[in-house]
Amino acid sequence: MHPYLITAKPGRVRRVLTVLRRWSVRVLALLVMAVLGAVVLTVRCARPVVNYTATRLIFLELWAAQRLGRPPGSGFVGAGITDEFVREFHRARQHATAGSPT
């Protein structure tokens, strides 16, 4: 083995490819973060619209149920989901504070 092979620098093409690879990964990471930010912003901006629409649909269902003389169906489903959420929230809160000195 020749001693100059140990200290030889990589060629110009290899160095250029390394720099291109490094910058392409950085640009790709920046694009991924920008896309995720746009998705989160869109979801957050759409949330009030979704809440308003859901409220109006609940009132519409209640009005239709009153006119037809039948019980509203979403009330049963929504109550079950709410109860399960409350149980899970309290369970998680109890487990989180169980080991902390208070």
mmCIF file of C-alpha atoms in Angstrom:
data_model
loop_
_atom_site.group_PDB
_atom_site.id
_atom_site.type_symbol
_atom_site.label_atom_id
_atom_site.label_comp_id
_atom_site.label_asym_id
_atom_site.label_seq_id
_atom_site.Cartn_x
_atom_site.Cartn_y
_atom_site.Cartn_z
ATOM 1 C CA MET A 1 0.000 0.000 0.000
ATOM 2 C CA HIS A 2 1.358 3.401 -0.910
ATOM 3 C CA PRO A 3 1.456 6.095 1.788
ATOM 4 C CA TYR A 4 -0.064 8.803 -0.428
ATOM 5 C CA LEU A 5 -3.337 6.850 -0.685
ATOM 6 C CA ILE A 6 -4.042 7.382 3.019
ATOM 7 C CA THR A 7 -3.908 11.185 2.883
ATOM 8 C CA ALA A 8 -5.325 11.656 -0.610
ATOM 9 C CA LYS A 9 -8.329 13.981 -0.839
ATOM 10 C CA PRO A 10 -11.449 12.800 -2.615
ATOM 11 C CA GLY A 11 -11.728 13.949 -6.191
ATOM 12 C CA ARG A 12 -13.575 17.072 -7.276
ATOM 13 C CA VAL A 13 -16.527 15.085 -8.618
ATOM 14 C CA ARG A 14 -16.948 13.216 -5.354
ATOM 15 C CA ARG A 15 -16.815 16.437 -3.343
ATOM 16 C CA VAL A 16 -19.401 18.075 -5.598
ATOM 17 C CA LEU A 17 -21.681 15.037 -5.286
ATOM 18 C CA THR A 18 -21.323 15.110 -1.496
ATOM 19 C CA VAL A 19 -22.255 18.802 -1.363
ATOM 20 C CA LEU A 20 -25.207 18.228 -3.705
ATOM 21 C CA ARG A 21 -26.434 15.324 -1.607
ATOM 22 C CA ARG A 22 -26.153 17.320 1.599
ATOM 23 C CA TRP A 23 -28.052 20.307 0.192
ATOM 24 C CA SER A 24 -30.696 18.163 -1.464
ATOM 25 C CA VAL A 25 -31.438 16.507 1.888
ATOM 26 C CA ARG A 26 -31.678 19.922 3.551
ATOM 27 C CA VAL A 27 -34.018 21.258 0.863
ATOM 28 C CA LEU A 28 -36.151 18.116 1.044
ATOM 29 C CA ALA A 29 -36.410 18.427 4.831
ATOM 30 C CA LEU A 30 -37.409 22.083 4.470
ATOM 31 C CA LEU A 31 -40.081 21.180 1.911
ATOM 32 C CA VAL A 32 -41.483 18.452 4.170
ATOM 33 C CA MET A 33 -41.683 20.892 7.088
ATOM 34 C CA ALA A 34 -43.363 23.511 4.878
ATOM 35 C CA VAL A 35 -45.959 21.018 3.633
ATOM 36 C CA LEU A 36 -46.705 19.808 7.158
ATOM 37 C CA GLY A 37 -47.014 23.416 8.325
ATOM 38 C CA ALA A 38 -49.462 24.162 5.513
ATOM 39 C CA VAL A 39 -51.550 21.110 6.419
ATOM 40 C CA VAL A 40 -51.642 22.073 10.110
ATOM 41 C CA LEU A 41 -52.566 25.664 9.253
ATOM 42 C CA THR A 42 -55.355 24.494 6.963
ATOM 43 C CA VAL A 43 -56.769 22.173 9.616
ATOM 44 C CA ARG A 44 -56.608 24.870 12.276
ATOM 45 C CA CYS A 45 -58.275 27.430 10.030
ATOM 46 C CA ALA A 46 -61.017 24.982 9.052
ATOM 47 C CA ARG A 47 -61.816 24.063 12.642
ATOM 48 C CA PRO A 48 -64.247 26.947 13.354
ATOM 49 C CA VAL A 49 -66.082 26.184 10.121
ATOM 50 C CA VAL A 50 -66.372 22.516 11.073
ATOM 51 C CA ASN A 51 -67.594 23.425 14.569
ATOM 52 C CA TYR A 52 -70.214 25.833 13.182
ATOM 53 C CA THR A 53 -71.387 23.280 10.609
ATOM 54 C CA ALA A 54 -71.639 20.566 13.260
ATOM 55 C CA THR A 55 -73.657 22.848 15.520
ATOM 56 C CA ARG A 56 -76.055 23.740 12.700
ATOM 57 C CA LEU A 57 -76.436 20.066 11.755
ATOM 58 C CA ILE A 58 -77.233 19.162 15.360
ATOM 59 C CA PHE A 59 -79.949 21.829 15.464
ATOM 60 C CA LEU A 60 -81.280 20.576 12.140
ATOM 61 C CA GLU A 61 -81.388 17.022 13.438
ATOM 62 C CA LEU A 62 -83.143 18.100 16.620
ATOM 63 C CA TRP A 63 -85.696 20.044 14.589
ATOM 64 C CA ALA A 64 -86.303 17.051 12.292
ATOM 65 C CA ALA A 65 -86.581 14.696 15.267
ATOM 66 C CA GLN A 66 -89.124 17.017 16.866
ATOM 67 C CA ARG A 67 -91.180 17.189 13.667
ATOM 68 C CA LEU A 68 -91.061 13.425 13.096
ATOM 69 C CA GLY A 69 -91.592 12.508 16.750
ATOM 70 C CA ARG A 70 -88.492 10.309 16.888
ATOM 71 C CA PRO A 71 -85.498 10.610 19.193
ATOM 72 C CA PRO A 72 -82.341 12.110 17.683
ATOM 73 C CA GLY A 73 -79.768 9.404 16.906
ATOM 74 C CA SER A 74 -76.599 11.426 17.216
ATOM 75 C CA GLY A 75 -77.358 12.299 20.819
ATOM 76 C CA PHE A 76 -76.894 8.670 21.849
ATOM 77 C CA VAL A 77 -73.670 8.304 19.891
ATOM 78 C CA GLY A 78 -72.301 11.666 21.039
ATOM 79 C CA ALA A 79 -73.098 10.945 24.690
ATOM 80 C CA GLY A 80 -71.269 7.620 24.512
ATOM 81 C CA ILE A 81 -68.216 9.201 22.913
ATOM 82 C CA THR A 82 -68.207 12.002 25.484
ATOM 83 C CA ASP A 83 -68.480 9.569 28.392
ATOM 84 C CA GLU A 84 -65.610 7.474 27.024
ATOM 85 C CA PHE A 85 -63.467 10.572 26.532
ATOM 86 C CA VAL A 86 -64.109 11.730 30.103
ATOM 87 C CA ARG A 87 -63.242 8.285 31.486
ATOM 88 C CA GLU A 88 -60.015 8.131 29.455
ATOM 89 C CA PHE A 89 -59.046 11.684 30.413
ATOM 90 C CA HIS A 90 -59.546 11.053 34.127
ATOM 91 C CA ARG A 91 -57.706 7.718 33.905
ATOM 92 C CA ALA A 92 -54.737 9.369 32.196
ATOM 93 C CA ARG A 93 -54.724 12.243 34.690
ATOM 94 C CA GLN A 94 -54.794 9.883 37.675
ATOM 95 C CA HIS A 95 -51.914 7.820 36.298
ATOM 96 C CA ALA A 96 -49.892 10.935 35.511
ATOM 97 C CA THR A 97 -50.206 12.312 39.045
ATOM 98 C CA ALA A 98 -49.846 8.988 40.864
ATOM 99 C CA GLY A 99 -46.043 9.069 40.917
ATOM 100 C CA SER A 100 -45.504 12.795 41.429
ATOM 101 C CA PRO A 101 -44.940 14.171 44.941
ATOM 102 C CA THR A 102 -47.744 16.601 45.677
#
